Short mmCIF file of C-alpha atoms in Angstrom, two decimals:
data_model
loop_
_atom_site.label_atom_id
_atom_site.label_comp_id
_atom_site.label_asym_id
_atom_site.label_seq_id
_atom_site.Cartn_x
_atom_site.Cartn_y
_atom_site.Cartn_z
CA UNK A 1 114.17 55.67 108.37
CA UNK A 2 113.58 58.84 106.98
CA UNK A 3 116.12 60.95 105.85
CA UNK A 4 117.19 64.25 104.33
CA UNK A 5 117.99 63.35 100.82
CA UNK A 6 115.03 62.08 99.41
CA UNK A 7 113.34 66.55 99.73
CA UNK A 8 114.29 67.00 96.62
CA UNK A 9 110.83 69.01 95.99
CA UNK A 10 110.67 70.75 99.34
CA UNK A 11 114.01 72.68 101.21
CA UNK A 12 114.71 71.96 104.26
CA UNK A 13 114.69 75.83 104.33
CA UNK A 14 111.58 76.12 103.48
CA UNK A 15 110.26 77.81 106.37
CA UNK A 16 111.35 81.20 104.57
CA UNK A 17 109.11 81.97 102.06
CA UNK A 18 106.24 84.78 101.63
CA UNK A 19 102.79 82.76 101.09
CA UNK A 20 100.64 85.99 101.12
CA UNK A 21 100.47 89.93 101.33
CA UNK A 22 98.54 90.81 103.99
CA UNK A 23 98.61 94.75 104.13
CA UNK A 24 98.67 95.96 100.49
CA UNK A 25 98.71 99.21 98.47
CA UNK A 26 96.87 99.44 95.44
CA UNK A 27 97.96 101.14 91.68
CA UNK A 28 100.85 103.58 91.66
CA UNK A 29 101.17 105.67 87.92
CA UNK A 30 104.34 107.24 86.61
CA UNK A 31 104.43 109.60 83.47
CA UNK A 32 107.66 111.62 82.21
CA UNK A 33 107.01 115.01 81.41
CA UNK A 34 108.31 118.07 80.23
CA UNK A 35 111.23 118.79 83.54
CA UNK A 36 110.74 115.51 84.79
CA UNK A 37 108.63 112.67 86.31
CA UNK A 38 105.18 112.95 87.57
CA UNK A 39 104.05 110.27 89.78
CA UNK A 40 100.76 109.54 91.96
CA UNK A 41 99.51 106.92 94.19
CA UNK A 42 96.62 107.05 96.50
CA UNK A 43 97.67 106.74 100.40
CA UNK A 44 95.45 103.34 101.17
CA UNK A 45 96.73 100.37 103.07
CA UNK A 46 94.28 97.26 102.53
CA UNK A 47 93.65 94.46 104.87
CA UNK A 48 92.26 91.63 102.86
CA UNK A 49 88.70 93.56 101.63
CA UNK A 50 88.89 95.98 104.43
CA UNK A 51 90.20 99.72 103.23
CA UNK A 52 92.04 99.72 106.92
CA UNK A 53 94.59 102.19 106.72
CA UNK A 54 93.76 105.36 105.23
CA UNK A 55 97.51 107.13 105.85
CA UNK A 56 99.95 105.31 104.12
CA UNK A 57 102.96 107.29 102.43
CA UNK A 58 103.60 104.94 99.02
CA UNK A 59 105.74 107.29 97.43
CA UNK A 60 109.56 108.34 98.77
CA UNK A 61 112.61 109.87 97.70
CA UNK A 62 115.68 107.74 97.65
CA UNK A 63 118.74 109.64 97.04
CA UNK A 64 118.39 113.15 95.32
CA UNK A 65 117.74 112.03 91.90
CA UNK A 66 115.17 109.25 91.91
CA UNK A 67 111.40 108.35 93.22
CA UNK A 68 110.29 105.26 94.33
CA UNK A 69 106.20 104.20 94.57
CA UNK A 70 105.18 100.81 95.51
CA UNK A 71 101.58 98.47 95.63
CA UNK A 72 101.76 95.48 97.36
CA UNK A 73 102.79 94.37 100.37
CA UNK A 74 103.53 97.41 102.76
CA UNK A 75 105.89 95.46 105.16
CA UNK A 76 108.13 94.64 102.20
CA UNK A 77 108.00 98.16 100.83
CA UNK A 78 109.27 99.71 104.31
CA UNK A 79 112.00 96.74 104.05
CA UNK A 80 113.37 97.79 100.85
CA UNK A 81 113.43 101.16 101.88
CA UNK A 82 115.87 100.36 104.29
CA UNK A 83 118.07 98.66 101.72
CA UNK A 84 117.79 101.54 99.80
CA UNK A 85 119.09 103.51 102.83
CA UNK A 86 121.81 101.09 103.27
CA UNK A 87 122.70 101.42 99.04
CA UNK A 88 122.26 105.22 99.31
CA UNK A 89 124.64 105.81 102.72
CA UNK A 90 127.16 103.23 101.09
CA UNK A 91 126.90 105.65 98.10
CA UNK A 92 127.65 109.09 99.85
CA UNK A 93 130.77 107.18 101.82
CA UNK A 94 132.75 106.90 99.08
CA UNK A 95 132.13 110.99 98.94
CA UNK A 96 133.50 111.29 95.12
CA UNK A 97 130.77 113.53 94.62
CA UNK A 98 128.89 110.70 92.48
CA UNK A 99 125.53 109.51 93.20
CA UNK A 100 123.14 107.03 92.36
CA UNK A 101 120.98 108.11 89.36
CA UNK A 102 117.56 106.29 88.86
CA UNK A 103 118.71 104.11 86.61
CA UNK A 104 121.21 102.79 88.42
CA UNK A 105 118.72 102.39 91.52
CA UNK A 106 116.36 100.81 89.55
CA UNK A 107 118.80 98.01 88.20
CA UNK A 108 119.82 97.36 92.17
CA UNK A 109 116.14 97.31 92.75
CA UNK A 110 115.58 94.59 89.97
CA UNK A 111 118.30 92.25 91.11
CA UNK A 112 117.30 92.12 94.64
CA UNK A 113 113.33 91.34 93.03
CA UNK A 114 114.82 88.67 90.77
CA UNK A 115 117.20 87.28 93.48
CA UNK A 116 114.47 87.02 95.81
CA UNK A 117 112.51 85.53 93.18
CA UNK A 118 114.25 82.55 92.71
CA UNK A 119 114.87 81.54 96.00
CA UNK A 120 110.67 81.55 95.83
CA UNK A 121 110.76 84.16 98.63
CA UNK A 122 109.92 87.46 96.78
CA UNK A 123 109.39 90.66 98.03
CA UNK A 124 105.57 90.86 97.42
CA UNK A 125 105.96 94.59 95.51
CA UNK A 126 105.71 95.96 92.47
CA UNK A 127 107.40 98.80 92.18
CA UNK A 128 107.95 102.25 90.06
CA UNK A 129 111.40 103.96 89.93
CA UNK A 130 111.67 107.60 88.27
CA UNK A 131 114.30 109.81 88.27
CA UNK A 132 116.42 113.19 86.46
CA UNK A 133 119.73 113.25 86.59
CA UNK A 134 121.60 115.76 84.45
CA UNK A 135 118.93 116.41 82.60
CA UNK A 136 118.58 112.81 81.67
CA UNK A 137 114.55 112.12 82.33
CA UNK A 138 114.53 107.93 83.67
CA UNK A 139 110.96 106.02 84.33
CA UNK A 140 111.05 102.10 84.66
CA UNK A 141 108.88 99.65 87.00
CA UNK A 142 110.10 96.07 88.66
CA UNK A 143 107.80 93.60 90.23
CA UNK A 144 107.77 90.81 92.37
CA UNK A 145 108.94 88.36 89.75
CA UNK A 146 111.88 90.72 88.37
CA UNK A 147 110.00 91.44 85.23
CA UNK A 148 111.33 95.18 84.43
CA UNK A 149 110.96 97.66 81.98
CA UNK A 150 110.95 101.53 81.10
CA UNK A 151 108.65 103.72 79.15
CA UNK A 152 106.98 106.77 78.86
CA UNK A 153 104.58 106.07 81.11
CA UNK A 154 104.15 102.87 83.97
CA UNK A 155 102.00 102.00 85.83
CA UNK A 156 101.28 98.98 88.85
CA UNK A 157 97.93 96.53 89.73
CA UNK A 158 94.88 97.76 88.10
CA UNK A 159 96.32 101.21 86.68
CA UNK A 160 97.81 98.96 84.04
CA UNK A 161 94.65 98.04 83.22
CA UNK A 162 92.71 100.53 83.81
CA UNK A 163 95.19 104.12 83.42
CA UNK A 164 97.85 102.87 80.87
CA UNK A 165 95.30 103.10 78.09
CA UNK A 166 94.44 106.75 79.09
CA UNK A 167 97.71 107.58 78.70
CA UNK A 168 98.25 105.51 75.54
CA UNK A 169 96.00 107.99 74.34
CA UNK A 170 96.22 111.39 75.76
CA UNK A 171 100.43 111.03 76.72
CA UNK A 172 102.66 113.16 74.33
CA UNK A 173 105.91 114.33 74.52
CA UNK A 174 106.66 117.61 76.58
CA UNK A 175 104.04 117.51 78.42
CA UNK A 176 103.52 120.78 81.34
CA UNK A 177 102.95 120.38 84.91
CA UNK A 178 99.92 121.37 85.13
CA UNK A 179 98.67 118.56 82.08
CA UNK A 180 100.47 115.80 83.58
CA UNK A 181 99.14 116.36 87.00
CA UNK A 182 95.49 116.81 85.18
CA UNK A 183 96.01 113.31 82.72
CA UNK A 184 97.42 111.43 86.54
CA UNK A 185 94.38 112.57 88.13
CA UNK A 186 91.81 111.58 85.61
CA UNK A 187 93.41 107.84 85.61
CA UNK A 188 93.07 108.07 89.48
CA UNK A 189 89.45 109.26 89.17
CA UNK A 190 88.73 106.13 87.38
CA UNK A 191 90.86 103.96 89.57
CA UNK A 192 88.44 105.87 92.48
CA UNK A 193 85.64 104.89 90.47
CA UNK A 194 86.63 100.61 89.51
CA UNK A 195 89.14 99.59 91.74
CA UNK A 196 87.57 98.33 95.38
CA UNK A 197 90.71 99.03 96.85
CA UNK A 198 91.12 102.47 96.23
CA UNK A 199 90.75 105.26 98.22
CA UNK A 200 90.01 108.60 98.10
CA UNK A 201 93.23 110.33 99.53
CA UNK A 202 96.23 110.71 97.26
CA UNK A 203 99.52 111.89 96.74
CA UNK A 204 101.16 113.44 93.57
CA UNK A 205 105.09 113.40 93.81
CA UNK A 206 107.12 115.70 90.56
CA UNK A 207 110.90 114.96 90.44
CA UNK A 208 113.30 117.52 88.36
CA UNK A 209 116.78 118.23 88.13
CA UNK A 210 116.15 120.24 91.03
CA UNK A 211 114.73 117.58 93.37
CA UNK A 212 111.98 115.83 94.73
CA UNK A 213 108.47 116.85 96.01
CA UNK A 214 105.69 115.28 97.45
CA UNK A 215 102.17 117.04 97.67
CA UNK A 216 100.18 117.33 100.92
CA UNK A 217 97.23 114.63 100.79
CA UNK A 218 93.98 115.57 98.99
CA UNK A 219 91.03 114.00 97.62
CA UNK A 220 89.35 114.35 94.12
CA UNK A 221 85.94 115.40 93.38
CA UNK A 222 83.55 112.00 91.75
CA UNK A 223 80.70 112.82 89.36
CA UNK A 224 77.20 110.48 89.83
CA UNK A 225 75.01 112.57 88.44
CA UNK A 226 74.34 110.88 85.11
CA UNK A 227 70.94 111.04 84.61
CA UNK A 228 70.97 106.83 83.73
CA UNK A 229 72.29 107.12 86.97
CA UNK A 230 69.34 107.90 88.72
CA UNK A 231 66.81 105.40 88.11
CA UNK A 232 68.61 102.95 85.91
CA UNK A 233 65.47 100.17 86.65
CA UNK A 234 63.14 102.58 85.10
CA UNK A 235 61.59 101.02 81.95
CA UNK A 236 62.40 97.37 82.84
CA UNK A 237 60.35 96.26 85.49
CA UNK A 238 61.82 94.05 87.74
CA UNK A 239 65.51 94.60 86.23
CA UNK A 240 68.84 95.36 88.33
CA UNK B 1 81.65 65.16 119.08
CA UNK B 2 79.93 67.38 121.87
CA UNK B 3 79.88 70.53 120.77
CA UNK B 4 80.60 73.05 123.62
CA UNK B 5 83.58 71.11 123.52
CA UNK B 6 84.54 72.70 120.98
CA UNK B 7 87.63 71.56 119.10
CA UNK B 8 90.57 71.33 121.77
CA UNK B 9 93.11 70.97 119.68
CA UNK B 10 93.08 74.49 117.96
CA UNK B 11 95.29 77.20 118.43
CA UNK B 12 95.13 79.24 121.45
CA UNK B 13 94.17 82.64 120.56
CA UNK B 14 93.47 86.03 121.95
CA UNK B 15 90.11 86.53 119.78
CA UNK B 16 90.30 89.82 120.85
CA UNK B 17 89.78 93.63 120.75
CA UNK B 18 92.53 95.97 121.25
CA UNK B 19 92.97 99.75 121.12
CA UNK B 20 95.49 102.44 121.99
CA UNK B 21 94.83 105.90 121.47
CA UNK B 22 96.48 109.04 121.85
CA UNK B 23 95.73 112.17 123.58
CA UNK B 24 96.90 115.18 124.86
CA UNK B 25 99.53 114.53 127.18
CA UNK B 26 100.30 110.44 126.44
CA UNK B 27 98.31 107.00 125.47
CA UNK B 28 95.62 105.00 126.68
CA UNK B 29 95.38 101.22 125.53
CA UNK B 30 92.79 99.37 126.70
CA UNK B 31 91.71 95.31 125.54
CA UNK B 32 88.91 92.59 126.55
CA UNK B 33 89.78 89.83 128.45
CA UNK B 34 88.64 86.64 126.30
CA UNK B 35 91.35 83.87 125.58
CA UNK B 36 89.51 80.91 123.99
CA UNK B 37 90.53 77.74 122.32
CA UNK B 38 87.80 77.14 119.87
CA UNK B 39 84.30 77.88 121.72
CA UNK B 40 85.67 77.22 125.21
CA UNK B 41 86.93 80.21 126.91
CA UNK B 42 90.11 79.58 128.43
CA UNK B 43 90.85 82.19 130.37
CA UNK B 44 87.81 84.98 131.16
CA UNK B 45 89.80 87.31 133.07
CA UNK B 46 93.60 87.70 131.10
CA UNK B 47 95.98 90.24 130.79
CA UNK B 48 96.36 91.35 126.96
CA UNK B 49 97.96 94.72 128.18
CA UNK B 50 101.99 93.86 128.67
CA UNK B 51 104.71 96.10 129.83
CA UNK B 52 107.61 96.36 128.06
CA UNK B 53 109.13 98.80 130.15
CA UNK B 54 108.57 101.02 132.48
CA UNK B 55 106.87 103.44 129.80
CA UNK B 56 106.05 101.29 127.21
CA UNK B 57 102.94 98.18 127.15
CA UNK B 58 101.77 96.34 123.97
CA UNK B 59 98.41 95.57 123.09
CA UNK B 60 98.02 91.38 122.25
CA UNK B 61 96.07 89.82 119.85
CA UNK B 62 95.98 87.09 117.80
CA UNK B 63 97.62 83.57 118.97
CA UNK B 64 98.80 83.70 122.55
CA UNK B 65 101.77 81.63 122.50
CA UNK B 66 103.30 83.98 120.05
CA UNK B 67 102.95 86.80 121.04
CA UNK B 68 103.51 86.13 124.27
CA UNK B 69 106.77 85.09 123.37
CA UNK B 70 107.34 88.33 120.88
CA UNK B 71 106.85 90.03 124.29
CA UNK B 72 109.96 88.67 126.37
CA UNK B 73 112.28 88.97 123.27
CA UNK B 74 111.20 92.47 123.19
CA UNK B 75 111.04 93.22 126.93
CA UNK B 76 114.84 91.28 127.11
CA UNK B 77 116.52 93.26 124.57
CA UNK B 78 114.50 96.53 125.98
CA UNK B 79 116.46 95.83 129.19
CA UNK B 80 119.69 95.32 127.67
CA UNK B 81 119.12 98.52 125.31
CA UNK B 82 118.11 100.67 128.54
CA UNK B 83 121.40 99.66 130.07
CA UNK B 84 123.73 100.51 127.19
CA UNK B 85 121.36 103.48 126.39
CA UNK B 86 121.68 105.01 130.15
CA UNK B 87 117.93 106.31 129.70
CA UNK B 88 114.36 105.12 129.26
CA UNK B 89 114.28 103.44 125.86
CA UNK B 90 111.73 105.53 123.43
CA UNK B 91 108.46 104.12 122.36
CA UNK B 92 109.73 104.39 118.48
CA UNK B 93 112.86 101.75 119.57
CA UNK B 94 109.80 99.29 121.25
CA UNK B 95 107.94 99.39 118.06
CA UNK B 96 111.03 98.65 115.80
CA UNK B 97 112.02 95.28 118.08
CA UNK B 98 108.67 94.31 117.72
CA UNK B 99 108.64 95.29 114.20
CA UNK B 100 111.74 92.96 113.51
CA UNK B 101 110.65 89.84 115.26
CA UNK B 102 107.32 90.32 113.53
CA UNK B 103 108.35 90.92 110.19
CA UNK B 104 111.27 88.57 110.29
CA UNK B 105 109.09 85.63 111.33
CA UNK B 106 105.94 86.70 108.96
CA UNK B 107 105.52 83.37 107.82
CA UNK B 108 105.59 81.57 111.35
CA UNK B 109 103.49 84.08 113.45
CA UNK B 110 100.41 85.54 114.15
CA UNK B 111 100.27 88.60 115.84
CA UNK B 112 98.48 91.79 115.78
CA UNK B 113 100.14 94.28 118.12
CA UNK B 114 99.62 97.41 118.79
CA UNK B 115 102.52 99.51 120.75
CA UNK B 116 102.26 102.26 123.04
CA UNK B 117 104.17 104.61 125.91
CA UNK B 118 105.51 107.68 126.57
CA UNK B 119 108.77 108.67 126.09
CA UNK B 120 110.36 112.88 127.12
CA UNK B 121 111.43 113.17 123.44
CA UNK B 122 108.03 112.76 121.35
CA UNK B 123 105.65 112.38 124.27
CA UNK B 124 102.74 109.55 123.63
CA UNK B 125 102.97 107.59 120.60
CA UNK B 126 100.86 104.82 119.38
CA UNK B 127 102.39 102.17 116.70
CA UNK B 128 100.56 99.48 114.85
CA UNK B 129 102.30 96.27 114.02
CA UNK B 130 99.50 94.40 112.14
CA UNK B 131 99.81 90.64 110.69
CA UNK B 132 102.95 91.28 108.40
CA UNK B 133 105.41 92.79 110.15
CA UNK B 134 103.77 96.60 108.94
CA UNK B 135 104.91 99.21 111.33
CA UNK B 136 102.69 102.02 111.53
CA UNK B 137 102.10 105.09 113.00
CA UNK B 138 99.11 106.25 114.24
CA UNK B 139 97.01 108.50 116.42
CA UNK B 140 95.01 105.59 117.09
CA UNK B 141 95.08 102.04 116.17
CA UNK B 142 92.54 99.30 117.08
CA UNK B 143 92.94 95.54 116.40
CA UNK B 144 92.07 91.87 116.99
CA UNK B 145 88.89 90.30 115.72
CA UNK B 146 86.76 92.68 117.53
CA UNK B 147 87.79 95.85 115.78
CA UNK B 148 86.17 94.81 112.66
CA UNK B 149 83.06 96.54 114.79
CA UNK B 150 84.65 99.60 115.60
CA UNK B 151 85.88 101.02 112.24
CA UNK B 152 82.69 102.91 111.69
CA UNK B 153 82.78 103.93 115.74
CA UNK B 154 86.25 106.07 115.34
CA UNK B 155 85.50 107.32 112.25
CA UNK B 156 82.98 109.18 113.87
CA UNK B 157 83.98 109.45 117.25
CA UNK B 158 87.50 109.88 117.40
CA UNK B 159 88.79 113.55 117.57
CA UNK B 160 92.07 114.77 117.80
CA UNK B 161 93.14 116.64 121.11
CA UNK B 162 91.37 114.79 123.85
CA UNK B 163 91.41 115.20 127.76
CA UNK B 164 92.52 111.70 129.62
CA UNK B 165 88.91 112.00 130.65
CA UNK B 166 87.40 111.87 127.58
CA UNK B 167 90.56 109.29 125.95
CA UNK B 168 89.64 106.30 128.55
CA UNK B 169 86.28 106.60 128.13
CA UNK B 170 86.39 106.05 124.25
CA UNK B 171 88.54 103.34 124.70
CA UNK B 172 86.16 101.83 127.73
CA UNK B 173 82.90 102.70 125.05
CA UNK B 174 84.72 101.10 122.16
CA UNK B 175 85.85 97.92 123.81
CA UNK B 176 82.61 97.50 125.02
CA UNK B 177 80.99 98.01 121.75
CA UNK B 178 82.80 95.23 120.31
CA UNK B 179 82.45 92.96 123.33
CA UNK B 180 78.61 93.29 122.63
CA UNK B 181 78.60 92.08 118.85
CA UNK B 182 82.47 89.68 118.66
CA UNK B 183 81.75 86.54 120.28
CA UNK B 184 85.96 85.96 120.59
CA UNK B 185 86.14 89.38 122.75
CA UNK B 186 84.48 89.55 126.08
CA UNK B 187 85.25 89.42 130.30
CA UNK B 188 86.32 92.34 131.82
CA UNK B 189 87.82 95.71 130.07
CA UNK B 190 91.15 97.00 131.07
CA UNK B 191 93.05 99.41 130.38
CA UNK B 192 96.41 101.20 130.78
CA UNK B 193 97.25 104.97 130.38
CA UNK B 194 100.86 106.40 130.41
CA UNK B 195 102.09 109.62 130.38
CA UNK B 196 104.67 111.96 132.10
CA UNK B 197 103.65 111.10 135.21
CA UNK B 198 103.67 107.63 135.06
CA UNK B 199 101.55 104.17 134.30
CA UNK B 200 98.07 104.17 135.63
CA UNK B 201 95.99 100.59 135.16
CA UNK B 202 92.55 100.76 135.16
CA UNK B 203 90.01 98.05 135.44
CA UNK B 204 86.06 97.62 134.07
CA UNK B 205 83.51 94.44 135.19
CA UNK B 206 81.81 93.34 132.73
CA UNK B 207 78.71 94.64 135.03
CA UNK B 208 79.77 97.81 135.25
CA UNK B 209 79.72 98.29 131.44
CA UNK B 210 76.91 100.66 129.71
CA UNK B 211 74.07 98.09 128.31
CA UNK B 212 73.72 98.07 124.29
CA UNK B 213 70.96 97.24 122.10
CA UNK B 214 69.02 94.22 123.38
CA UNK B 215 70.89 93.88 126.51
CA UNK B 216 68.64 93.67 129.39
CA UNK B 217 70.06 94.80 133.06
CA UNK B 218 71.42 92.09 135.12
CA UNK B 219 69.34 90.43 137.95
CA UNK B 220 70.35 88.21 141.01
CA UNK B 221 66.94 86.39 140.20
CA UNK B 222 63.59 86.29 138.62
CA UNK B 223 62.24 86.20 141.83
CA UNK B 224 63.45 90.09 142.79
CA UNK B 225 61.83 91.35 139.39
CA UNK B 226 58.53 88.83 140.55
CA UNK B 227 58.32 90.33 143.34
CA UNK B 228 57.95 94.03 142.73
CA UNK B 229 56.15 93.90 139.72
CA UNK B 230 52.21 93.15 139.26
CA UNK B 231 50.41 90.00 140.75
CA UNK B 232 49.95 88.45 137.07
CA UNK B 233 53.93 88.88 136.20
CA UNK B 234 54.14 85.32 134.18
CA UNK B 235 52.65 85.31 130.91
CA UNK B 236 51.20 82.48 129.24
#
């Protein structure tokens, strides 16, 4: 007769747990900068290999000091930004005039990752938290397996591979607006140019003492016209 | 095993196409009418346009069972909502329920849903709720197996600011597009539009669709073509 005890390997709760992201953003990049954070993310929402939604806000404000960008799974994204509405209402009801700074949002945001985590049920995310308050400049990234860091610059998915050596290079201290916004859009040019599920409609977000604001959507301009470009088969018959 | 058999045992699913899009003055969501288990169609002639309320349907696709069921939960706690509310519940409220059962039971279901209706405070809306439990939304959303076919259709010939007119018959084009190429979508095309005024359902034989490349115009028999055309009408 079969019983209960001998499921040692499987729960009988194991109904609950996420097996695969279906709709998923792709790289989100964060850089500190002179009077802030600078962060940008393209506005895709994959389905599998298909680039199905084109409209997709990855970037919002929680609270009035911090950021928050996401890749990965968009259902779990929207769900944690209701728990952050939930952590940022709970907040303002104390009304002591304190409020959440990013590093205290992104240390809320790391537990509930690594919580999830071990109860093999994560939140399929990876996410980047940035933040000013008082001055204080505050950039760190969480994923879906609680790993969590800060630096000068972060970045999710392929950006790490692909952006976080641009910025290696060309980040510095003190860096203006209008740099910052140039370095993020180079790395998203390239993203544009090697990662399948980018596309070509982005968002840059800028976060200061003062606040937080999120561009309109635009698109960046792509160069082909290498002249290897435009007969790359010429001079080796029958090549690819 | 004989083939057109099929397998009987596999899920019954709404291989489908659905769409809802908006225009100005409400929605218009139309489907196919395809339910098959494996190769056999079970049902040729179903209903993947469901009300919700009395200004709200939802677009079906993906296995029947669930989200047929996602549809009474939803349509049960609309009710009880439009009691306590004392008004017509608004389209955005629909989506959420659906959201919630959808995204709360990710691992269990399968259903692509697409939410629309008109409501006095933001007029027609259109929400997807893909595979997931994503809410989304849109000014147009299509879905089911069928709208892999029409991506490259509304990228050209959707526009924003359309008459009724002009609003049913992209939907009645499009589902009949993907009818033509999606072996899972097929039957009849209906659809529903809702605005201020009300719910209006609309229905399409498949005979009274436009004909596509390498569709030929129906007959009663060879003999009617035989017999107008020349003496020497059967080739060898």
């Amino acid at each position: 007769m079969e019983n209960s005890s001998y499921s040692l390997l499987s729960s009988e709760a194991d109904s609950q747990r996420t097996l695969y992201p279906y709709v998923t953003g792709t790289s989100v990049i964060g850089i500190k900068y002179k009077d802030g954070i600078l962060m940008v993310a393209d506005m895709g929402g994959s389905y599998g290999s298909t680039l199905r939604y084109k409209s997709v806000e990855r970037m919002k404000p929680v609270g009035k000091h911090s950021l928050i960008g996401a890749s990965g799974e968009i259902s779990d994204f929207q769900e944690i930004l209701r728990y952050l509405d939930e952590l940022t209402l709970n907040d303002s009801m104390w009304d002591d005039g304190n409020s959440l700074g990013p590093k205290e949002v992104h240390n809320y945001l790391t537990r509930v990752m690594y919580n999830r985590r071990n109860k093999f049920n994560p939140l399929w995310n990876s996410l980047v938290l940035g933040g000013v308050k008082n001055g204080q400049k505050y950039l760190g990234t969480v994923n879906m397996i609680g790993v969590h860091y800060e630096d000068n610059h972060v970045a999710t998915g392929f950006g790490n591979h692909l952006a976080r050596p641009i910025l290696r290079d060309e980040w510095h201290e003190n860096l203006s607006f209008e740099d910052g916004v140039k370095l993020l859009e180079k790395c998203m040019r390239v993203l544009l140019y090697r990662d399948r599920s980018a596309v070509n409609k982005l968002q840059i977000a800028k976060i200061t003492d003062e606040g937080v604001t999120i561009s309109q959507p635009y698109s960046l301009k792509t160069f082909w016209n290498f002249s290897a470009f435009q007969n790359p088969t010429v001079g080796a018959e029958g090549s690819w | 095993m004989d083939p057109s058999l099929g397998d009987l045992n596999s899920a019954l699913s709404t291989g489908t196409t659905i769409i809802g899009v908006t225009y100005n003055g409400g929605v218009v969501l139309g489907a196919d009418s395809r339910t098959s288990t494996g190769m056999y169609v079970a049902n040729r002639a179903s209903d993947k346009i469901t009300q919700l309320t009395d200004n709200v349907y939802l677009c079906r696709s993906g296995s029947a069972a669930d989200t047929q069921i996602i549809s009474d939960y939803v349509r049960y706690y609309l009710h009880q909502h439009t009691i306590q509310l004392g008004q017509p519940a608004t389209v955005k409220v629909a989506a959420n329920l659906v959201r919630l059962l959808a995204y709360n039971n990710k691992n269990m279901l399968q259903a692509g849903l697409i939410v629309g209706g008109w409501d006095k405070y933001e007029g027609g809306k259109i929400y997807g709720v893909p595979l997931g439990g994503t809410i989304l939304e849109q000014p147009f959303a299509i879905g089911g197996s069928g709208s892999s076919y029409l991506y490259g259709f509304f990228d050209q010939a959707w526009r924003e600011g359309m008459t009724q007119e002009e609003a049913e018959q992209l939907v009645v084009k499009a589902v009949s597009l993907a009818i033509a190429r999606d072996g899972a979508s097929g039957g009849v095309v209906r659809t529903v539009t809702i605005n201020s005024e009300g719910v209006a359902r609309k229905f399409y034989p498949g005979d009274s669709l436009p004909l596509w490349h390498e569709e030929l115009e129906a007959h009663e028999s060879l003999l009617d073509i035989l017999s107008t055309s020349n003496p020497e009408p059967m080739d060898s």
